[in-house]
Coordinates of C-alpha atoms in Angstrom, one line a residue:
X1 CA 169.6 115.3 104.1
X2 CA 168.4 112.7 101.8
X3 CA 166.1 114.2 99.1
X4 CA 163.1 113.1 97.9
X5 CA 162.4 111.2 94.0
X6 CA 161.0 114.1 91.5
X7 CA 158.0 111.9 90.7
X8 CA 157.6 110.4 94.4
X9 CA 154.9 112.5 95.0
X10 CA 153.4 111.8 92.2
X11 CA 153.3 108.2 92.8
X12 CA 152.0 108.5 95.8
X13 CA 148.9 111.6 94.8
X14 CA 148.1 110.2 91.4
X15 CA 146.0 107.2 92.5
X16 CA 144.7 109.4 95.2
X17 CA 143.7 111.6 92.5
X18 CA 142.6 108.6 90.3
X19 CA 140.4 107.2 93.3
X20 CA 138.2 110.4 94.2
X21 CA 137.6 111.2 90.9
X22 CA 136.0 108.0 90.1
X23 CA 132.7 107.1 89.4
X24 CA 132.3 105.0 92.3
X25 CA 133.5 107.9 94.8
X26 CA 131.4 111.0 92.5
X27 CA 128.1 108.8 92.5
X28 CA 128.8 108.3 96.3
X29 CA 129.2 112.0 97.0
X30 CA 125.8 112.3 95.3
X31 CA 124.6 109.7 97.8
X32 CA 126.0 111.7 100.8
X33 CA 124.5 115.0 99.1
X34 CA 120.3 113.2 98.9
X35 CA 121.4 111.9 102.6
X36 CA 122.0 114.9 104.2
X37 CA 119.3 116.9 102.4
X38 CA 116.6 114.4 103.2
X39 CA 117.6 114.3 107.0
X40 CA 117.4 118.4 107.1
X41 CA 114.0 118.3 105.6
X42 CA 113.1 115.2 107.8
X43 CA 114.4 117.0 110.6
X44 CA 112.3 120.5 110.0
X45 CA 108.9 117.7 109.8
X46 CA 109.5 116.0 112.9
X47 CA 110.2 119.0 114.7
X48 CA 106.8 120.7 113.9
X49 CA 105.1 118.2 115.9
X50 CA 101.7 117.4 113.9
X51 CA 102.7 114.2 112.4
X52 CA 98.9 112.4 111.8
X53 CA 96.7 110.3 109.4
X54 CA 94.6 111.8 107.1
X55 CA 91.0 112.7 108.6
X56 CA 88.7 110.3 107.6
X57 CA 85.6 112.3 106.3
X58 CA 85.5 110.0 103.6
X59 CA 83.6 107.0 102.7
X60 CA 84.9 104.2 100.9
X61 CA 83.5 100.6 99.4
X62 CA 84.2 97.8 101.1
X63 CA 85.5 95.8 98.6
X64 CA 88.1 99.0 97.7
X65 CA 88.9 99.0 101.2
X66 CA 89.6 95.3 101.2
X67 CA 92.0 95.6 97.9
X68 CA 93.8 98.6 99.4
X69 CA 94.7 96.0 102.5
X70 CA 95.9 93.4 100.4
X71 CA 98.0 95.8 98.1
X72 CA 99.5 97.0 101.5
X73 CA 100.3 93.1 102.4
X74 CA 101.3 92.7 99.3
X75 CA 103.5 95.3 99.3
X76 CA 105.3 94.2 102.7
X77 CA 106.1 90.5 101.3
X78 CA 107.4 92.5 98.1
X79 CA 110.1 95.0 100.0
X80 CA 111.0 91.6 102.2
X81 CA 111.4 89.5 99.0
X82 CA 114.1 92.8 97.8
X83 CA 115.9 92.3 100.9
X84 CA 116.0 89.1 101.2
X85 CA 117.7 89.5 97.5
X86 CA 120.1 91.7 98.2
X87 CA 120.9 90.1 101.2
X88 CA 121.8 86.5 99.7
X89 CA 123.5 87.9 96.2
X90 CA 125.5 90.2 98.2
X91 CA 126.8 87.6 100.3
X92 CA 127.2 85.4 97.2
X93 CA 129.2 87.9 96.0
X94 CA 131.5 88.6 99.2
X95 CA 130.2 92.2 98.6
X96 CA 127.3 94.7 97.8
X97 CA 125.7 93.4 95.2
X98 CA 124.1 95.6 91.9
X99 CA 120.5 94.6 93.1
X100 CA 121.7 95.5 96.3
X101 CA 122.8 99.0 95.8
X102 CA 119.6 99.9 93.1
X103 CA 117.5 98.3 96.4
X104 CA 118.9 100.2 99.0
X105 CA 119.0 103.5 97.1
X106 CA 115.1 103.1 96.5
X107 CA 114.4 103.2 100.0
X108 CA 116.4 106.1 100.4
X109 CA 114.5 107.9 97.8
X110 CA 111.0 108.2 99.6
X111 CA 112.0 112.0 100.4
X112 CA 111.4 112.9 96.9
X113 CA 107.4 112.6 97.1
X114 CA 107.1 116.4 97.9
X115 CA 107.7 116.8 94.1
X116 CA 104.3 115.0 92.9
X117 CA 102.9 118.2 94.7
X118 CA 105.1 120.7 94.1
X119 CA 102.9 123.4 92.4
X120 CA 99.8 121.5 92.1
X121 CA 98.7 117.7 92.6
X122 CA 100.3 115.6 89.7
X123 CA 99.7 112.8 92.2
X124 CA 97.1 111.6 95.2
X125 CA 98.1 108.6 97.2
X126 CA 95.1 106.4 99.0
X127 CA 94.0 108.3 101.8
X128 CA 92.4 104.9 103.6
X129 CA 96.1 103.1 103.5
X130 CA 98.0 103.7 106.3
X131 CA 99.6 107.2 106.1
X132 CA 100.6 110.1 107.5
X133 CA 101.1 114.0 106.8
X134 CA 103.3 114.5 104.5
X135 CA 106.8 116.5 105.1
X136 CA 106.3 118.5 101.7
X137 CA 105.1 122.0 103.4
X138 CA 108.7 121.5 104.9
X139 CA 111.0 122.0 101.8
X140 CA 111.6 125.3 101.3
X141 CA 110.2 126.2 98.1
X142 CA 107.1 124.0 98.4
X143 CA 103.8 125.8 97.4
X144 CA 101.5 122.9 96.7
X145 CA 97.7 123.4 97.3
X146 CA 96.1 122.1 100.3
X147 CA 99.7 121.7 102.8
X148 CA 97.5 120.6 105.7
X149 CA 95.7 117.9 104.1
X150 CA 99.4 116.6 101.4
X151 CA 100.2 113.2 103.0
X152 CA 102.7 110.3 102.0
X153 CA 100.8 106.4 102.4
X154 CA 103.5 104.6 104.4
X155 CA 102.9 101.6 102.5
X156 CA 100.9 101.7 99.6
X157 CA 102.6 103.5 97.0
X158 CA 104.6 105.9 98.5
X159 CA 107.2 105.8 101.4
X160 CA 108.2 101.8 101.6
X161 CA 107.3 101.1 98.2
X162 CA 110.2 103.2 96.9
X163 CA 112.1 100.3 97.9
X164 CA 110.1 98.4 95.6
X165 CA 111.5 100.5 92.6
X166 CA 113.5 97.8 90.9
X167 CA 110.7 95.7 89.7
X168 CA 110.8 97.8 87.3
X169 CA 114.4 97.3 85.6
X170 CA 113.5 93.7 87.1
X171 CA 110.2 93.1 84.9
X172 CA 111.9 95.0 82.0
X173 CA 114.8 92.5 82.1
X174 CA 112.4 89.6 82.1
X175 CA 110.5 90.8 79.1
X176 CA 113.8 91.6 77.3
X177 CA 115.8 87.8 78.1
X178 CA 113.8 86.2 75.3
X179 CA 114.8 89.4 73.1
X180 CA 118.5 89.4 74.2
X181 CA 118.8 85.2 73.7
X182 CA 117.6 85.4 70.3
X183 CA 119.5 88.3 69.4
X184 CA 122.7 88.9 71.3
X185 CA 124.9 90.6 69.3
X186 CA 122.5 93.3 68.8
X187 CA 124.0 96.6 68.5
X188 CA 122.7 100.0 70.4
X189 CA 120.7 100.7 67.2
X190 CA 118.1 98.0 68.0
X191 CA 118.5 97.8 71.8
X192 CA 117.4 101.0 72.5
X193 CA 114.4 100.7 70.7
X194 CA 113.6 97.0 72.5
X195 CA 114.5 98.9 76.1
X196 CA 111.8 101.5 75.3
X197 CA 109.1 98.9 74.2
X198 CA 109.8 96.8 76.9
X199 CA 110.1 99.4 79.4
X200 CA 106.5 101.0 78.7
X201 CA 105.1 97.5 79.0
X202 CA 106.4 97.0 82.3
X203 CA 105.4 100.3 83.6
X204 CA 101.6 99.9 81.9
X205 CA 101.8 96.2 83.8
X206 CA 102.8 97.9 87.4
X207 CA 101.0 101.0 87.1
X208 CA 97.8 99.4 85.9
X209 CA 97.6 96.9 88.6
X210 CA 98.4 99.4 91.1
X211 CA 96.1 102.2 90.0
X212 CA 92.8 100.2 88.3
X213 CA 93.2 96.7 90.2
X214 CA 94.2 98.4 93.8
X215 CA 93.4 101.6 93.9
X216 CA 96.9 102.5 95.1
X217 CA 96.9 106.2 94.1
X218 CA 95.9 108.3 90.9
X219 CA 97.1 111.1 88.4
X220 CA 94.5 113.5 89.1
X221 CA 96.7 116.1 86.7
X222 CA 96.1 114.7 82.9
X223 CA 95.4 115.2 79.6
X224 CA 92.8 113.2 78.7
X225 CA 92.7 112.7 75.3
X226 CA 96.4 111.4 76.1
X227 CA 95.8 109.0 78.7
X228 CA 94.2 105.6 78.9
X229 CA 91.1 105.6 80.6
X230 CA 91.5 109.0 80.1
X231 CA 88.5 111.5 82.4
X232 CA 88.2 108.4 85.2
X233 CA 89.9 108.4 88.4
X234 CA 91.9 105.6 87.7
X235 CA 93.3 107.3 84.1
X236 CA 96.7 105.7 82.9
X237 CA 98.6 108.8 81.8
X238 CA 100.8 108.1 78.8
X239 CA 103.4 111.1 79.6
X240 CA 103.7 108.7 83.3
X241 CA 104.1 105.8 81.4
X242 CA 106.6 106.9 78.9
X243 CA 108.8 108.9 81.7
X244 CA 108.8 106.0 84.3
X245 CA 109.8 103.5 81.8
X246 CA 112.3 106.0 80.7
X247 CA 113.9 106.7 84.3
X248 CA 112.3 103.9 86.3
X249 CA 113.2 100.9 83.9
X250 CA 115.6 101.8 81.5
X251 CA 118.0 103.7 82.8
X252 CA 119.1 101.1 85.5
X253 CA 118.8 98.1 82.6
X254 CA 120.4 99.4 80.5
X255 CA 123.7 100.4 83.0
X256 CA 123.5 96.5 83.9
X257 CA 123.2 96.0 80.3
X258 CA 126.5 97.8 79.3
X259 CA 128.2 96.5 82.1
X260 CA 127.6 92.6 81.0
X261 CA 128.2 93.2 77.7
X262 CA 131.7 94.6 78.2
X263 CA 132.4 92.6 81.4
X264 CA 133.4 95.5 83.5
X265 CA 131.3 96.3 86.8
X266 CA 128.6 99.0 86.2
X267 CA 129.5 102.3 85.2
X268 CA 128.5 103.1 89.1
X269 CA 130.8 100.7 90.8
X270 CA 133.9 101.6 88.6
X271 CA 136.9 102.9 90.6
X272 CA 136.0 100.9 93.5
X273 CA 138.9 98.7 93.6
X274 CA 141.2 101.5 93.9
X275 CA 139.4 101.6 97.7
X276 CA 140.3 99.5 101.1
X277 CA 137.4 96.8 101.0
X278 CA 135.5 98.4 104.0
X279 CA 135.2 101.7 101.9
X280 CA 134.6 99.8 98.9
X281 CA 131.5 98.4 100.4
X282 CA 130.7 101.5 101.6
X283 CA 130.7 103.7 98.3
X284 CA 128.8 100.9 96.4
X285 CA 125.9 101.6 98.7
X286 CA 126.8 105.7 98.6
X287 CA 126.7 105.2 95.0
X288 CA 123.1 103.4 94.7
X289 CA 121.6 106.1 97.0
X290 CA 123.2 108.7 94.5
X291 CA 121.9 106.9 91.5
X292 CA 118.5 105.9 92.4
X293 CA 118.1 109.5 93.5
X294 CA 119.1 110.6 90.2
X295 CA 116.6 108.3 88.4
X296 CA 113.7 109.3 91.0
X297 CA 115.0 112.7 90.5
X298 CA 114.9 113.2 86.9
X299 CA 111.5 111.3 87.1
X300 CA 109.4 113.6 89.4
X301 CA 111.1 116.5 87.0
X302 CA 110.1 115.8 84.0
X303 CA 106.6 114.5 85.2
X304 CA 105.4 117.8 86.2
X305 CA 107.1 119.3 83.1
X306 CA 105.7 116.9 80.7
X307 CA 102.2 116.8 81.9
X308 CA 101.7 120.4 82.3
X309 CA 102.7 120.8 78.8
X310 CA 100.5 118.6 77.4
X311 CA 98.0 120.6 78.9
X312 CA 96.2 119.1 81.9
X313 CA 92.5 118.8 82.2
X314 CA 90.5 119.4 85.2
X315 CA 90.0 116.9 88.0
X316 CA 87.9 113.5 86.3
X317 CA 84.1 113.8 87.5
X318 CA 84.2 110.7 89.2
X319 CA 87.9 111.5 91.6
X320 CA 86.7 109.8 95.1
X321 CA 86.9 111.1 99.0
X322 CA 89.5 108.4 99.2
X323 CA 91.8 109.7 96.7
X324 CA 91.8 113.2 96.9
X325 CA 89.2 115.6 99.0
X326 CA 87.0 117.9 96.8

């Protein structure tokens, strides 16, 4: 019988080896993991049955229930304008596109609300946008306050507008061009520093109009003596400033960052040309689920840690029926 090359085998496992150890294929499996977690928690929700809005024993100025509506339109155009993004770059690039992936793995992140609730409220969407009970009482674990009245606003700043996530690193890459043209061989020394300034100015310029232009949501849970606006309803915590420009901005820009610099694909999408192209398309969208639910992740973690160590204050005076019940 003919026998077989010593290192045959080898030839033929190594790249197998190789290929499922990549960071394409472990950032997938991490999209796989959020997938199937989200879809058993989605699953125990559904089947309770009691999916509603939020009662309305509330009242609410007209012109804050007109700005809430246009937030909400705005909103829609803003998710469509993503898509229509990722649709056209991807087909530029005969494959899923970077935008495309960070896109698409926002929208699978929505799950992740039950954390601004987790032990108390570090969060209260809108309760006049359109929305509906919210699937946190369902994650085992969950001991929020209120689990009868905890909803998610389906558009305006929860749910569809995790979609929206990459403005962020999109705004942050905007304020940071001029930077980068002037400066382009600039080393890690000084970029990191210009990714953190540019970062918190983003997230002041989203968050602000959000919370004090539309009304949006709040941070109910803050200190206020570390906050902007700090004791109003509409208070600009500085620990959610600095941790969304951290996760939320940064973390994505500067991955795209590294990746033009040294003319590889990002660190996500590496390995992916040891796949059939199918697959390949495939695992980059595994792999943007995986890492936008890391970013999202890591963002409602250290939120709740951050702020309760900075020792929250009690509700602001002036919190309204429309934001959170009293």
């Amino acid at each position: 019988m003919p026998t077989r090359c010593p290192d045959a085998t080898a030839r033929t496992t190594g790249p197998r080896t190789r290929r499922w150890r990549s960071p394409i294929a472990l950032w997938a499996g991490c999209g796989i993991i959020a997938v199937l977690v989200q879809t058993a928690i989605f699953t125990r929700w559904l089947a309770a049955g009691n999916i509603h809005s939020a009662p309305k024993d509330f009242t609410i100025p007209t012109y804050r229930a007109a700005l809430i509506w246009a937030e909400q339109a705005v909103a829609i155009l803003i998710v469509v304008f993503c898509f229509v993004v990722a649709w056209r770059q991807s087909r530029r690039e005969h494959n899923v596109s970077w935008n495309a992936a960070l896109i698409i793995g926002g929208t699978f992140t929505f799950w992740l609300g039950f954390l601004s609730c987790w032990d108390r409220q570090y969060a209260a969407a809108n309760r006049y946008a359109l929305n509906i009970t919210s699937w946190a009482p369902y994650v085992p674990g969950w001991h929020g306050p209120y689990p009868e009245r905890q909803i998610e606003s389906i558009v305006g700043a929860q749910m569809l507008m995790y979609t929206a996530i990459i403005a962020w690193p999109w705004l942050q890459l905007f304020l940071l061009h001029p930077i980068l043209r002037r400066k382009p061989h600039w080393g890690l020394a000084r970029l990191i520093p210009a990714l953190l300034i540019t970062g918190l100015v983003a997230d002041l310029l989203i968050e602000g109009t959000l919370i004090v232009l539309f009304g949006a949501y709040s941070w109910p849970v803050a200190n206020r003596d570390l906050a902007l606006f700090g004791g109003h309803w509409y208070q600009l915590p500085l620990v959610s400033v600095a941790v969304g420009a951290v996760t939320m901005a940064c973390m994505p820009t500067f991955m795209q960052l590294r990746a033009e610099r040294s003319g590889r694909p990002v660190h996500i999408f590496r390995g992916g040309e040891l796949f059939a192209r199918p697959a390949h398309a495939w695992l980059r969208v595994l792999a943007g689920v995986g890492f936008m639910n890391a970013v999202m992740g890591l963002y409602w973690v250290l939120l709740p840690l951050f702020a309760t160590a900075s020792g929250p204050d009690p509700l602001p005076a002036d919190m309204p029926g429309w934001l959170w019940h009293s």
